[in-house]
Amino acid sequence: MTDKSKRNIYKWEPWFFIFFGLFHLHRIWALIDRESYASFWLGIMRNRGFVYFLLMGILSALCILGIVTFFRETGRNYPWRLIYLCGGAYLLFDLFAIAVGLKFWHRLLDKMFDTGSGSWNLIWGSFILLGGAVFTLGICLLKKTLSGKKQHDISIHVRRQIKEIK
């Protein structure tokens, strides 16, 4: 049996969720201007230029980092770390399918980016809600880590004061 009291939130974890939350929240653009949003992202995916490889590299590295953290913390994981496993596996598959040109995945993406689709608002609205939830998780983790640091700093200060009194 592992000691759950030894749980740790790494300094980068709140920023991981804040980044992914903001990445999903940018899809508000899809609800404002369907044509330019679809054109931009389909262009990025089809042209595979510098921006594509930069973005894919960053997203892949973050997903791998999250998955490694999930397994490294086995037995001490917070429930929210399942996001690393589920979301990371999905995103890595998505990036792989785009990179190797899996036909069924490209057909799915073409349907997702069909600006005339009646499902457009549902699809992109769902991503926006997901982004809001993930961003909120990141902010909550940031607050928790900052308050934990302050408590730790205060306890050091109190111990010093006690030593001075003795």
Coordinates of C-alpha atoms in Angstrom, one line a residue:
M1 CA 0.0 0.0 0.0
T2 CA 1.4 3.4 -0.9
D3 CA 1.3 6.5 1.1
K4 CA -1.1 9.0 -0.5
S5 CA 0.1 11.7 1.9
K6 CA 3.3 11.9 -0.2
R7 CA 1.3 13.2 -3.2
N8 CA 3.1 16.0 -5.0
I9 CA 1.9 18.6 -7.5
Y10 CA 4.8 19.5 -9.7
K11 CA 5.5 23.1 -10.4
W12 CA 4.8 22.7 -14.1
E13 CA 1.4 20.9 -13.7
P14 CA -0.8 24.0 -13.2
W15 CA 0.8 25.6 -16.3
F16 CA 0.2 22.4 -18.3
F17 CA -3.5 22.7 -17.7
I18 CA -3.6 26.4 -18.2
F19 CA -1.8 26.0 -21.5
F20 CA -4.1 23.3 -22.8
G21 CA -7.1 25.2 -21.5
L22 CA -6.1 28.3 -23.4
F23 CA -5.4 26.2 -26.5
H24 CA -8.9 24.9 -26.4
L25 CA -10.4 28.3 -25.6
H26 CA -8.9 29.8 -28.7
R27 CA -11.7 27.9 -30.5
I28 CA -14.0 30.7 -29.6
W29 CA -12.7 32.0 -32.9
A30 CA -14.5 29.1 -34.6
L31 CA -17.8 30.3 -33.4
I32 CA -17.1 33.9 -34.4
D33 CA -15.7 33.3 -37.9
R34 CA -16.1 29.7 -39.2
E35 CA -14.4 30.3 -42.6
S36 CA -11.2 31.8 -41.4
Y37 CA -10.9 29.3 -38.5
A38 CA -11.3 26.3 -40.8
S39 CA -9.1 27.8 -43.4
F40 CA -6.3 28.5 -40.9
W41 CA -6.3 25.1 -39.3
L42 CA -6.8 23.0 -42.4
G43 CA -3.9 25.0 -44.0
I44 CA -1.7 24.3 -41.0
M45 CA -2.4 20.6 -41.2
R46 CA -2.1 20.2 -44.9
N47 CA 1.0 22.4 -45.5
R48 CA 3.0 21.0 -42.6
G49 CA 5.3 24.0 -42.3
F50 CA 7.2 25.4 -39.4
V51 CA 4.1 26.3 -37.3
Y52 CA 2.8 22.7 -37.7
F53 CA 6.0 21.0 -36.6
L54 CA 6.5 23.5 -33.7
L55 CA 2.9 23.0 -32.4
M56 CA 3.0 19.2 -32.9
G57 CA 6.4 19.1 -31.1
I58 CA 5.2 21.1 -28.1
L59 CA 1.9 19.2 -27.8
S60 CA 3.6 15.8 -28.2
A61 CA 6.3 16.7 -25.6
L62 CA 3.6 17.9 -23.1
C63 CA 1.5 14.7 -23.6
I64 CA 4.5 12.4 -23.1
L65 CA 5.5 14.4 -20.0
G66 CA 2.0 14.0 -18.6
I67 CA 1.8 10.2 -19.4
V68 CA 5.2 9.6 -17.8
T69 CA 4.2 11.6 -14.7
F70 CA 1.0 9.5 -14.4
F71 CA 2.9 6.3 -14.4
R72 CA 5.7 7.6 -12.2
E73 CA 3.2 8.6 -9.6
T74 CA 1.3 5.3 -9.6
G75 CA -0.3 4.8 -6.2
R76 CA 0.0 8.5 -5.4
N77 CA -1.9 10.0 -8.2
Y78 CA -4.6 12.6 -7.9
P79 CA -7.8 11.6 -9.9
W80 CA -7.2 14.6 -12.3
R81 CA -4.0 12.9 -13.5
L82 CA -6.2 10.5 -15.5
I83 CA -6.4 13.5 -18.0
Y84 CA -2.8 12.9 -18.8
L85 CA -3.5 9.3 -19.7
C86 CA -6.8 9.7 -21.6
G87 CA -6.2 13.1 -23.2
G88 CA -2.5 12.4 -23.9
A89 CA -3.3 9.1 -25.6
Y90 CA -6.0 10.7 -27.7
L91 CA -3.8 13.7 -28.7
L92 CA -0.8 11.5 -29.6
F93 CA -3.1 9.4 -31.7
D94 CA -4.5 12.5 -33.4
L95 CA -1.1 13.9 -34.1
F96 CA 0.1 10.5 -35.4
A97 CA -3.0 10.1 -37.6
I98 CA -2.5 13.5 -39.1
A99 CA 1.2 13.0 -39.6
V100 CA 0.9 9.6 -41.4
G101 CA -2.2 10.6 -43.3
L102 CA -4.7 8.1 -42.1
K103 CA -7.6 8.4 -44.5
F104 CA -10.5 7.8 -42.0
W105 CA -9.0 10.5 -39.7
H106 CA -8.7 13.0 -42.5
R107 CA -12.3 12.3 -43.5
L108 CA -13.3 13.0 -39.8
L109 CA -11.3 16.2 -39.7
D110 CA -12.9 17.3 -43.0
K111 CA -16.3 16.8 -41.4
M112 CA -15.3 18.6 -38.3
F113 CA -14.1 21.6 -40.3
D114 CA -17.1 21.6 -42.6
T115 CA -18.3 25.2 -42.1
G116 CA -21.8 24.4 -43.4
S117 CA -22.3 21.6 -40.9
G118 CA -25.3 21.9 -38.5
S119 CA -23.0 20.3 -35.8
W120 CA -20.4 23.1 -36.1
N121 CA -21.4 24.9 -32.9
L122 CA -21.8 21.7 -31.0
I123 CA -18.4 20.4 -31.9
W124 CA -16.4 23.6 -31.3
G125 CA -18.6 24.6 -28.4
S126 CA -17.7 21.3 -26.7
F127 CA -14.0 22.0 -27.2
I128 CA -14.5 25.5 -25.7
L129 CA -16.3 24.0 -22.6
L130 CA -13.5 21.4 -22.3
G131 CA -11.0 24.3 -22.5
G132 CA -12.8 26.2 -19.8
A133 CA -12.8 23.2 -17.5
V134 CA -9.1 22.4 -18.1
F135 CA -8.1 26.1 -17.6
T136 CA -10.1 26.2 -14.4
L137 CA -8.3 23.1 -13.2
G138 CA -5.0 24.7 -13.9
I139 CA -5.9 27.8 -12.0
C140 CA -7.1 25.7 -9.0
L141 CA -3.9 23.7 -9.0
L142 CA -1.9 27.0 -9.2
K143 CA -3.8 28.4 -6.2
K144 CA -3.2 25.1 -4.3
T145 CA 0.5 25.1 -5.0
L146 CA 0.9 28.7 -4.1
S147 CA -1.1 28.4 -0.9
G148 CA 1.0 25.3 0.0
K149 CA 4.2 27.2 -0.6
K150 CA 3.0 30.0 1.7
Q151 CA 2.0 27.6 4.4
H152 CA 5.5 26.0 4.1
D153 CA 7.2 29.4 4.3
I154 CA 5.0 30.3 7.3
S155 CA 5.9 27.1 9.1
I156 CA 9.6 27.7 8.6
H157 CA 9.1 31.3 10.0
V158 CA 7.2 29.9 13.0
R159 CA 9.9 27.3 13.8
R160 CA 12.6 30.0 13.6
Q161 CA 10.6 32.1 16.1
I162 CA 10.2 29.2 18.5
K163 CA 14.0 28.5 18.3
E164 CA 14.7 32.2 19.1
I165 CA 12.4 32.0 22.2
K166 CA 14.1 29.0 23.5

